[in-house]
Backbone as a ProteinNet text record, in pm:
[ID]
protein_1_A
[PRIMARY]
MPTALITGASRGLGAAIAAALAPTHTLLLAGRPSADLDAVAERFGAPTWPLELTDADSIEASAEVLAELDVLVHCAGVAYPGRVAESTPEEWRATLEVNVVGAVALTLALLPALRAARGQVVFINSGSGRNPSPGLASYSASKFALRAFAESLRADEPTLRVSTVYPGRIDTDMQRDLTAYEGRDYDPARFLKPETVAQIVADVVTTPPDGDVHEVVVRPRPR
[TERTIARY]
84.5	0	87.6	36.2	110.6	121.5	219.2	247.3	202.7	137.4	93.5	148.7	213.9	261.7	167.6	116.4	18.5	76.5	83.9	129.4	9.2	37.4	-72	-164.9	-108.7	-191.5	-236.1	-200.1	-226.7	-372.6	-449.6	-589	-662.7	-791.3	-871.3	-872.6	-856.4	-864.5	-753.2	-632.2	-522.6	-551.1	-603.8	-639.6	-752.7	-847.8	-958.2	-907.7	-810.6	-752.5	-680.2	-611.8	-546.9	-649.5	-762.5	-867.3	-920.7	-935.5	-991	-894.5	-763.9	-665	-616.5	-641.3	-590.2	-628.8	-751	-785	-706	-650.4	-586.9	-438	-385.3	-247.6	-177.3	-47.9	37.5	64.6	40.4	44.9	177.2	222.2	326.9	264.4	258.9	187.2	286.7	286.1	386.4	329.4	411.5	371.2	469.3	448.2	529.9	500.3	602.7	578.1	478.9	377.4	274.9	196.4	124.6	37.4	-73.2	-122.7	-227.7	-177.5	-56.7	-1.6	20.8	70.1	91.3	-41	-147.7	-277.9	-330.4	-313.8	-357.7	-274.6	-145.5	-58	-96.4	-127	-167.2	-299.4	-388.4	-519.1	-505.4	-410.1	-396.5	-274.9	-202.9	-84.5	18.5	32.4	119.1	234.8	348.1	459.8	439.8	495	497.5	622.9	616.3	726.9	747.2	833.8	850.6	883.8	810.7	824.3	807.6	904.5	896.7	912.9	803.9	804.2	888.8	930.8	1016.4	1164.5	1197	1336.7	1372.4	1425.2	1454.5	1559.1	1656.7	1761.6	1705.3	1616.7	1559.3	1466.1	1396.7	1310.5	1394.4	1504.1	1589.5	1647.4	1690.3	1746.8	1642.4	1521.1	1415.2	1378	1379.3	1336.5	1433	1556.5	1657.8	1626.4	1542.6	1513.7	1406.8	1342.6	1236	1288.2	1292.9	1337.2	1223.4	1101.9	984	869.3	783.8	664.5	554.3	441.1	331.4	246.5	222.3	131.1	186.3	186.4	218.9	98.6	40.9	-73.6	-29.6	-33.3	1	-123.9	-133.5	-250.9	-215.3	-89.3	-49.2	-62.6	-98.9	-110.1	-142.7	-118.1	-150.1	-228.3	-301.6	-376.3	-375.9	-356.9	-363	-473.9	-593.8	-703.6	-668.5	-703	-677.5	-687.2	-751.8	-755.4	-618.5	-601.9	-471.5	-415.4	-495.2	-446.3	-413.3	-469.5	-443.5	-324.8	-282.1	-178.5	-40.8	54.3	191.9	285.7	401.2	498.7	537.9	543.4	580	476.1	348.3	243.4	253	283.2	298.7	415	527.7	643.1	610.4	546.8	515.1	418	318.9	220.2	284.5	361.6	424.7	530.1	598	702.4	644.6	530.4	469.1	388.3	297.4	200.9	260.9	368.5	427	569.2	660	800.1	816.5	746.2	754.2	703.5	591.4	537.4	632.4	693.5	791.1	911.4	965	1083.7	1057.4	941.9	910.5	893.3	826.4	807.4	941.7	1028.9	1160.2	1240.4	1234.5	1309.6	1258.4	1128.8	1068.1	1054.4	1097.9	1080.3	1144.4	1266.4	1322	1235.6	1184.3	1100	967.9	910.3	786.1	808.6	918.8	949.4	966.3	1034.7	1059.3	929.1	827.9	698.4	599.8	641	545.4	422.7	449.9	349.8	259.2	195.5	93.2	113	92.9	97.9	-39	-95.3	-226.4	-209.3	-250.2	-243.1	-382	-394	-518.5	-510.5	-581	-580.3	-700.4	-774.3	-885.1	-965.4	-1089.2	-1163.1	-1090.6	-1010.9	-932.5	-818.9	-790.6	-691.1	-746.8	-877.7	-941.9	-1003.8	-1057.3	-1114.2	-1072.3	-999.5	-952.4	-1068.2	-1045.4	-1148.1	-1120.9	-1222.2	-1202.4	-1152.5	-1054.3	-1002.5	-898.9	-858.1	-757.6	-655	-597.1	-509.1	-387.5	-307.9	-186	-217.3	-320.9	-361.4	-403.3	-485.5	-529.2	-409.8	-316.5	-198	-118	-104.6	-28.1	-96.3	-228.1	-299	-295.8	-295.1	-276.1	-137.2	-36.9	99.1	107.7	39.5	40.9	-25	-129.8	-196	-98.1	-21.5	75	184.5	228.9	331.7	278.6	156	98.3	91.9	50.5	40	177.5	276.3	412.7	468.9	442.2	487.8	428.4	300.1	235.4	299.4	330.4	389.1	532.1	606.8	748.5	776.4	680.4	699.3	585.3	588.3	475.1	454.5	552.6	530.9	450.9	433.3	356.7	212.9	123.8	-12.2	-17.1	-63.9	-68.5	-212	-266.5	-406.6	-417.3	-511.6	-542.3	-689.2	-715.5	-851.9	-878.9	-988	-1025.7	-1153	-1141.3	-1262.5	-1306.9	-1435.6	-1486.6	-1456	-1527.1	-1497.1	-1531.7	-1435.9	-1444.8	-1454.6	-1525.7	-1541	-1410	-1320.3	-1190.2	-1159.3	-1049.3	-1005.7	-973.8	-914.7	-884.4	-1011.3	-1117.8	-1244.1	-1303.2	-1285.2	-1332.7	-1261.1	-1129.6	-1054.4	-1103.2	-1129.7	-1176.3	-1315	-1402.1	-1537.4	-1533.2	-1443.7	-1428.8	-1379.5	-1286.6	-1237.5	-1352	-1441.5	-1554.4	-1662.6	-1651.4	-1748.6	-1881.2	-1877.2	-2000.8	-2001.4	-2122	-2135.2	-2094.1	-2033.9	-1985.9	-2094.6	-2127.7	-2227.3	-2164.9	-2123.8	-2056.6	-2138	-2269.6	-2354.9	-2339.1	-2282	-2263.3	-2143.5	-2061.3	-1934.7	-1927.7	-1833.5	-1807.3	-1750	-1786.1	-1723.8	-1585.5	-1486.4	-1354.7	-1362.3	-1451.6	-1463.7	-1512.6	-1595.1	-1644.3	-1530.1	-1448.1	-1334.5	-1233.6	-1213.6	-1119.4	-1162.1	-1291.6	-1339.2	-1313.3	-1328.2	-1298	-1149.9	-1064.6	-920.3	-891.5	-954.6	-934.7	-980.5	-1090.5	-1138.2	-1038.1	-977.6	-876.3	-756.1	-710.6	-592.1	-613.9	-734.1	-762.1	-820.3	-810	-850	-770.7	-834.2	-760.5	-643.3	-537.5	-412.3	-420.5	-526.7	-537.2	-600.5	-641.4	-702.4	-612.8	-626.9	-546.6	-637.6	-675.2	-763.6	-679.6	-700.2	-622	-677.8	-808.1	-867.9	-1004.6	-1034.6	-1167.4	-1208.8	-1328.4	-1383.2	-1505	-1508.1	-1622.4	-1659	-1788.6	-1839.9	-1949.9	-1971	-2083.7	-2215.2	-2308.3	-2440.8	-2516.7	-2592.1	-2670.7	-2769	-2786.5	-2878.9	-3022.1
-119.8	0	124.3	234.4	360.2	405.7	490.1	536.6	680.9	709	844.4	885.3	999.6	1056.7	1169.6	1163.3	1260.5	1331.6	1463	1537.6	1571.4	1596.5	1626	1508.7	1386.3	1265.9	1215.6	1283.7	1229	1239.6	1330.4	1347.3	1431.5	1454.3	1544.5	1508.3	1608	1587	1496.1	1510.2	1425.5	1278.6	1244.2	1104.5	1057.9	1146.1	1110.6	1087	1166.5	1145.5	1011.2	977.5	846.2	734.4	746.2	644.7	637.9	752.7	755.7	698.8	713.4	665.8	523.7	473.6	342.2	228.9	229.1	117.8	117	230.3	239.3	271.2	305.2	349.4	288	268.7	243	376.3	383.1	510.7	532.7	657.3	706.7	820.5	805.8	901.1	994.1	1119.6	1215.4	1307.5	1336.4	1428.1	1422.2	1510.3	1503.8	1374	1306.4	1182.4	1204.9	1119.2	1132.9	1003.5	989.3	873	873.5	992.4	1001.7	949.7	990.2	944.1	793.3	743.2	598.6	522.8	579.4	512	505.1	612.7	611.8	511.6	508.4	414.5	270	241.5	105.1	67.7	164.4	138.3	91.8	150.2	118.4	31.5	-10	-89.6	-15.5	114.5	200.6	252.8	278.4	335.3	484.5	531.6	675.4	734.8	864	936.8	1061.6	1054.5	1171.1	1296.6	1404.5	1526.1	1648.9	1737.2	1867.8	1971.6	2037.2	2126.8	2252	2277.2	2393.6	2357	2232.3	2186.4	2138.5	2227.8	2196.1	2085.8	2082.7	1981	1841.3	1825.8	1693.4	1651.6	1747.5	1717.2	1659.8	1725.2	1680.1	1542.1	1518.5	1388.9	1277.8	1304.1	1203.2	1170	1270.7	1251.5	1166.6	1156.6	1083.7	935.8	881.5	737.7	704.1	803.1	778.2	798	690	700	744.7	702.6	741.8	768.8	864.1	895.9	935.5	866.5	891	1010.4	1026.5	1132.4	1195.7	1327	1403.5	1490	1470.9	1550.3	1641.3	1770.5	1869.8	1903	1847	1872.4	1942.9	1937.9	1999.1	2151.1	2211	2356.4	2405.2	2533.2	2595.8	2724	2767.8	2893.6	2959.7	3091.4	3171.2	3274.3	3246.1	3340.8	3478.9	3578	3715.9	3810.4	3923.4	4025.6	4091.9	4170.3	4228.6	4301.5	4385.6	4466.6	4382.8	4262.9	4175.3	4082.1	4070.7	3974.1	4026.4	3933.7	3970.3	3920.7	3983.4	3933.7	3788.5	3749.2	3611.5	3513	3549.4	3462	3453.6	3565.2	3563.9	3473.1	3485.5	3401.9	3253.9	3222.2	3082.7	3025.2	3104	3058.2	3035.6	3132.5	3120.6	3010.4	2990.4	2888.1	2749	2720.6	2588.5	2579.4	2674.6	2662.8	2684.6	2761.4	2792.9	2738.1	2787.5	2747.7	2597.4	2540.8	2397.5	2317.9	2361.6	2293.1	2303.3	2419.8	2437.8	2346.8	2347.3	2266	2117.9	2069.3	1928	1895.9	1981.7	1958.3	1954.4	2048.4	2050.9	1925	1882.6	1763.9	1638.4	1633	1515.3	1527.2	1637.9	1660.7	1552	1506.8	1397.9	1271.7	1236.4	1117.4	1136.4	1255.3	1284.2	1284.9	1341.5	1340.8	1198.4	1115.4	977.7	901.7	934.1	866.3	941.4	1056.6	1145.6	1161.9	1203.8	1198.9	1319.7	1330.4	1431.7	1495.4	1626.5	1700.3	1762.4	1737.7	1792.4	1885	2008.3	2106.9	2124.9	2102.6	2133.5	2280.2	2362.5	2505.7	2539.3	2642	2687.3	2790.1	2809.9	2923.3	3053.6	3056.2	3175.7	3199.4	3100.9	3118.8	3178.6	3205.4	3271.7	3405.5	3409	3531.5	3540.4	3644.6	3654.2	3650.7	3580.2	3566.4	3661.7	3730.8	3814.3	3729.7	3780.4	3707.5	3602.7	3595.3	3496.5	3562.7	3671.1	3750.7	3672.5	3620.1	3550.9	3420	3350.8	3226.2	3251.2	3354.4	3386.5	3419.7	3498.5	3533.7	3410.1	3317	3195.7	3110.9	3107.7	3026.3	3089.8	3223.5	3288.8	3255	3255.3	3221.4	3075.4	2986.6	2845.9	2825.6	2900.9	2896	2936.5	3042	3087.4	2983.9	2919.7	2816.5	2700	2657.3	2546.4	2579.3	2700.6	2738	2750.8	2796.9	2803.2	2663.3	2573.1	2435.8	2372.2	2395.3	2340.1	2394.7	2523.8	2585.6	2537.1	2515.4	2481.8	2332.1	2248.5	2103.2	2037.2	2048.3	2000.9	1849.6	1772	1627.1	1588	1680.9	1652.4	1700.1	1632.6	1684.7	1759.2	1881.8	1966.1	2012.7	1980.6	2011.1	2085.7	2179.3	2249.6	2230.5	2190.9	2175.9	2289	2361.5	2475.3	2441.6	2373.7	2344.6	2465.3	2469.2	2563.6	2512.4	2562.7	2529.4	2383.9	2315	2171.5	2147.5	2044.4	2006.2	1945	2029.7	1986.6	2063.6	2024.8	2096.8	2242.1	2266.4	2403.6	2486.8	2425	2495.8	2528.2	2438.2	2464.6	2585.2	2594.4	2709.2	2839	2836.4	2956.3	2997	2899.3	2928.5	2986.3	2933.8	2988.8	3132.6	3160.6	3297.9	3391	3339.8	3419.9	3435.6	3361	3371	3305	3202.7	3133.6	2991.8	2935.6	2795.6	2709.1	2594.8	2506.6	2407.5	2406.3	2314.4	2242.3	2116	2044.4	2037.6	2042.6	2031.4	2149.7	2259.6	2377.4	2362	2259.8	2249.3	2121.7	2121.2	2001.5	1891.5	1768.6	1656.6	1631.6	1597.5	1564.3	1455.8	1358.3	1248.3	1296	1401.7	1455.8	1515.2	1595.4	1656.5	1549.8	1450.7	1343.1	1266.1	1243.1	1172.2	1253.8	1386.1	1472.5	1464.5	1463.5	1449	1315.9	1209.1	1077.6	1077.8	1145.6	1154.2	1228.5	1333.6	1408.3	1318.8	1248.6	1164.6	1052.2	996.6	882.3	924.3	1052.1	1096.7	1018.9	967.9	894.8	976.6	909.3	977.4	1079.4	1074.8	1175.4	1304.8	1308.3	1428	1490.4	1620.3	1695	1795.9	1766.7	1854.2	1963.6	2088.3	2198.6	2247.5	2268.1	2325.2	2264	2247.8	2205.3	2295.3	2349	2433.1	2362	2343.4	2278.8	2357.3	2377.3	2453.5	2374.9	2399	2334.7	2378.4	2286.7	2322.7	2395.2	2500.7	2570.3	2475.3	2489.8	2402.8	2448.7
0	0	0	-53.9	-45.1	99.5	124.8	260.1	277.6	390.6	422.9	559.1	564.1	689.5	729.5	851.7	899.9	1021.1	1016.5	1133.7	1222.1	1349.6	1443.2	1459.7	1456.1	1450.6	1586.3	1694.2	1826.7	1869.8	1809.4	1851.8	1749.2	1776	1693.7	1547.2	1463	1318.9	1269.6	1323.9	1278.7	1300.2	1417.3	1445.2	1354.4	1325.6	1235.8	1093.8	1049.1	916.5	911.4	1019.6	1025.6	1006.7	1074.5	1061.6	919	855.6	720.2	616.6	640	543.8	572.6	692.7	731.4	636	579.1	488.8	358.3	319.4	187.5	192.9	311.1	321.5	443.4	428.4	542.7	611	740.7	811.1	882.4	882.2	970	1049.7	1180.4	1264.2	1332	1290.2	1335.4	1442	1540.5	1646.4	1760.9	1857.4	1977.8	2051.4	2103	2178.1	2291.8	2299.1	2401.5	2411	2520	2536.2	2432	2395.8	2293.9	2159.4	2120.1	1992.8	1995.3	2105.9	2118.2	2106.2	2163.2	2158.2	2015.1	1939.8	1799.7	1720.9	1745.2	1675.4	1704.7	1831.5	1867.8	1802.1	1791.3	1730.2	1586.8	1513.7	1371.2	1340.5	1442.8	1419.7	1337	1363.2	1282.3	1367.6	1304.9	1380.6	1406.4	1515.2	1540.9	1477.9	1450.4	1387.7	1470.7	1574.3	1662.6	1583.2	1613.2	1533.3	1621.7	1615	1679	1568.7	1533.5	1417.6	1438.5	1560.2	1583.8	1582.1	1551	1550.3	1410.4	1328.4	1188.2	1175.9	1265	1256.8	1278.4	1377	1402.5	1289.1	1228.7	1114.2	1000.4	969.5	859.8	888.5	1011.3	1047.7	1036.7	1082	1075.9	932.1	845.8	707.7	627.4	672	595	580.6	669.3	664.6	560	502.8	405.9	263.4	187.4	48.1	-42.4	-10.3	-87.1	9.4	-27.1	51.1	-44.9	-35.1	-129	-89.3	41	86.5	214.3	216.4	337.3	369.9	488.1	531.7	645.3	620.7	722.5	803.3	924	1007.9	1138.1	1178.4	1305.5	1297.8	1409.4	1413.1	1552.1	1574.8	1702.4	1676.9	1778.4	1769.6	1906.5	1906.4	2028	2009.1	2062	2042.5	2093.9	2013.7	2054.9	1936.5	1958.6	1854.8	1842.9	1738.4	1709.5	1831.2	1892.9	2004.7	2127	2135.6	2249.7	2226.4	2101.6	2068.2	2106.6	2112.2	2146.6	2037.2	2021.4	1923.8	1950.1	2078.3	2110.6	2056.3	2066.4	2012.4	1860.3	1796.2	1650.8	1610.4	1679.4	1645.9	1665.7	1776.7	1805.5	1702.5	1663.8	1566.1	1430.3	1384.4	1253.2	1252	1364.2	1371.3	1348.1	1409.3	1393.7	1265.5	1244.1	1135.5	997.5	990.5	859.4	847.6	931.5	917.7	939.2	1034.9	1058	939.3	882.2	764.5	646	629.8	521.1	543.4	665.6	695	671.1	713.3	694.8	546.5	472.7	329.5	257.2	288.2	223.2	256.1	382	421.6	350.8	325.2	263.1	111.6	56	-87.4	-173.4	-143.4	-226.2	-224	-106.6	-96.1	-170.4	-163.1	-234.7	-385.1	-429.7	-573.3	-624.9	-546.4	-588.9	-611.2	-531.5	-542.3	-630.8	-683.2	-751.7	-662.7	-540.2	-435.2	-425	-309.6	-286.2	-149.5	-143.5	-18	4.5	121.8	157.2	277.2	261.3	368.1	428.7	559.3	628.1	668.3	596.9	622.2	710.9	678.7	763.4	686	727.5	674.2	700.4	808.1	841	742.5	658.2	554.5	428.2	429.8	316.3	356.8	478.4	534.4	680.4	720	858.8	957.8	1066.7	1169.4	1285	1334.3	1453.5	1569.9	1641	1754.8	1721.3	1593.8	1553.9	1461.7	1508.7	1423.6	1375.1	1467.5	1426.4	1354.5	1397.3	1332.1	1187.9	1166	1030.7	941.6	994	915.6	878.6	972.6	943.9	837.2	838.6	740.3	601.6	594.8	465.3	411	497.5	454.7	410.5	481.8	444.4	308.2	283.4	152.4	42.1	64.7	-35.4	-56.5	52.6	37.1	-45.1	-19.6	-95.8	-244.3	-276.5	-417.1	-481.3	-405.6	-457.1	-480.3	-387	-402.2	-527	-549.9	-669	-796.5	-797.3	-915.8	-940.4	-831.6	-844.8	-854.3	-815.4	-816.9	-895.1	-1027.2	-1106.8	-1104.5	-1057.4	-1049.3	-925.9	-833.1	-711.7	-726.6	-657.4	-642.1	-508.6	-512.5	-392.5	-371.7	-257	-227.9	-95.5	-90	34.7	68.1	191.3	240.1	338.6	315.1	399	476.6	590.2	667.7	748.8	774.1	871.9	1011.6	1108.7	1247.8	1279.2	1342.1	1368.1	1518.7	1555.9	1696	1746.8	1797.5	1849.5	1977.4	2042.3	2162.3	2129.7	2012.8	1971.9	1962.5	1913.2	1901.4	2038.5	2133.1	2269.4	2328.5	2304	2354.8	2292.2	2161.6	2093.1	2141.6	2160.6	2208	2349.6	2432.5	2567.3	2561.7	2470.4	2453.3	2412.7	2327.3	2280.3	2386.9	2497.3	2604.8	2572.9	2490.2	2451.7	2505.1	2519.7	2555.5	2437.5	2468.1	2361.4	2321.5	2193.8	2139.6	2020.9	2037.4	1928.6	1800.2	1811.6	1693	1598.1	1646.1	1561.4	1467.6	1489.7	1419.2	1335.8	1242.7	1164.8	1254	1226.2	1294	1233.8	1315.1	1260.3	1153.2	1173.9	1077.8	941.7	941.2	813.9	733.2	799.1	729.9	690.5	776.5	745.8	621.7	605.8	486.9	360.9	371.7	257.2	222	323.7	299.3	230.5	277.6	215.6	70	41.5	-96.8	-184.9	-129.8	-204.4	-233.1	-130.4	-143.8	-244	-247.7	-335.3	-470.3	-503.5	-636.9	-741.7	-846.4	-950.1	-1003.5	-1049.8	-1082.8	-1194.6	-1275.7	-1382.7	-1331.9	-1204.6	-1147.2	-1042.2	-1024.9	-928.4	-859.5	-735.2	-659.3	-595	-635	-580.6	-447	-439.6	-319.3	-292	-163.6	-120	-4.7	-11.9	94.1	152.1	283.5	347	471.7	491.4	604.4	674.9	803.8	871.4	809.1	799.9	751.3	860.6	826.3	929	994.9	1123.8	1196.1	1170.3
[MASK]
+++++++++++++++++++++++++++++++++++++++++++++++++++++++++++++++++++++++++++++++++++++++++++++++++++++++++++++++++++++++++++++++++++++++++++++++++++++++++++++++++++++++++++++++++++++++++++++++++++++++++++++++++++++++++++++++

């Protein structure tokens, strides 16, 4: 089976993507070492791939063991809720370091393996990567930058398939933090299920080889 490496695989959407791809792909589950990541790995009989997106040297060293890689799914990310005036330079640096620089570093390190397989890179972006969201200044900026990197990668690496998925708000721990910041009660029914977005990612990944899905936008249906 083809091999798929998924970042942020320890929980939430990343774990759901692992479940959606498990029937068709050999999985590599990337993330910071944790009991959650180990549990997902045990569930699917898949190896873990220790990953710290803020450590470029360790990323490069880890990538050397992969000669070919069919699919890279960028799902890891951080968000610090706050409007522009409430944000700090430290939060901006931390957000951009993980959401953009880390994704770039990992893609560059794995580029030889992806080229060898004529593979695919899938970026999990956000509605905030198309329209900035109030209270998510640094996060929105990072997602706009990630969108630009994906489009640059597609232009510069024509043998690869490069796809970006722009989900609306998803029922995850990150969403709970944002809802708490907004001072609202949390209602999971208002948001997309992780499994719904994961199935869309799986559909993108399993697109027949003569097709190339550039972008997918999905939003929760109004209740």
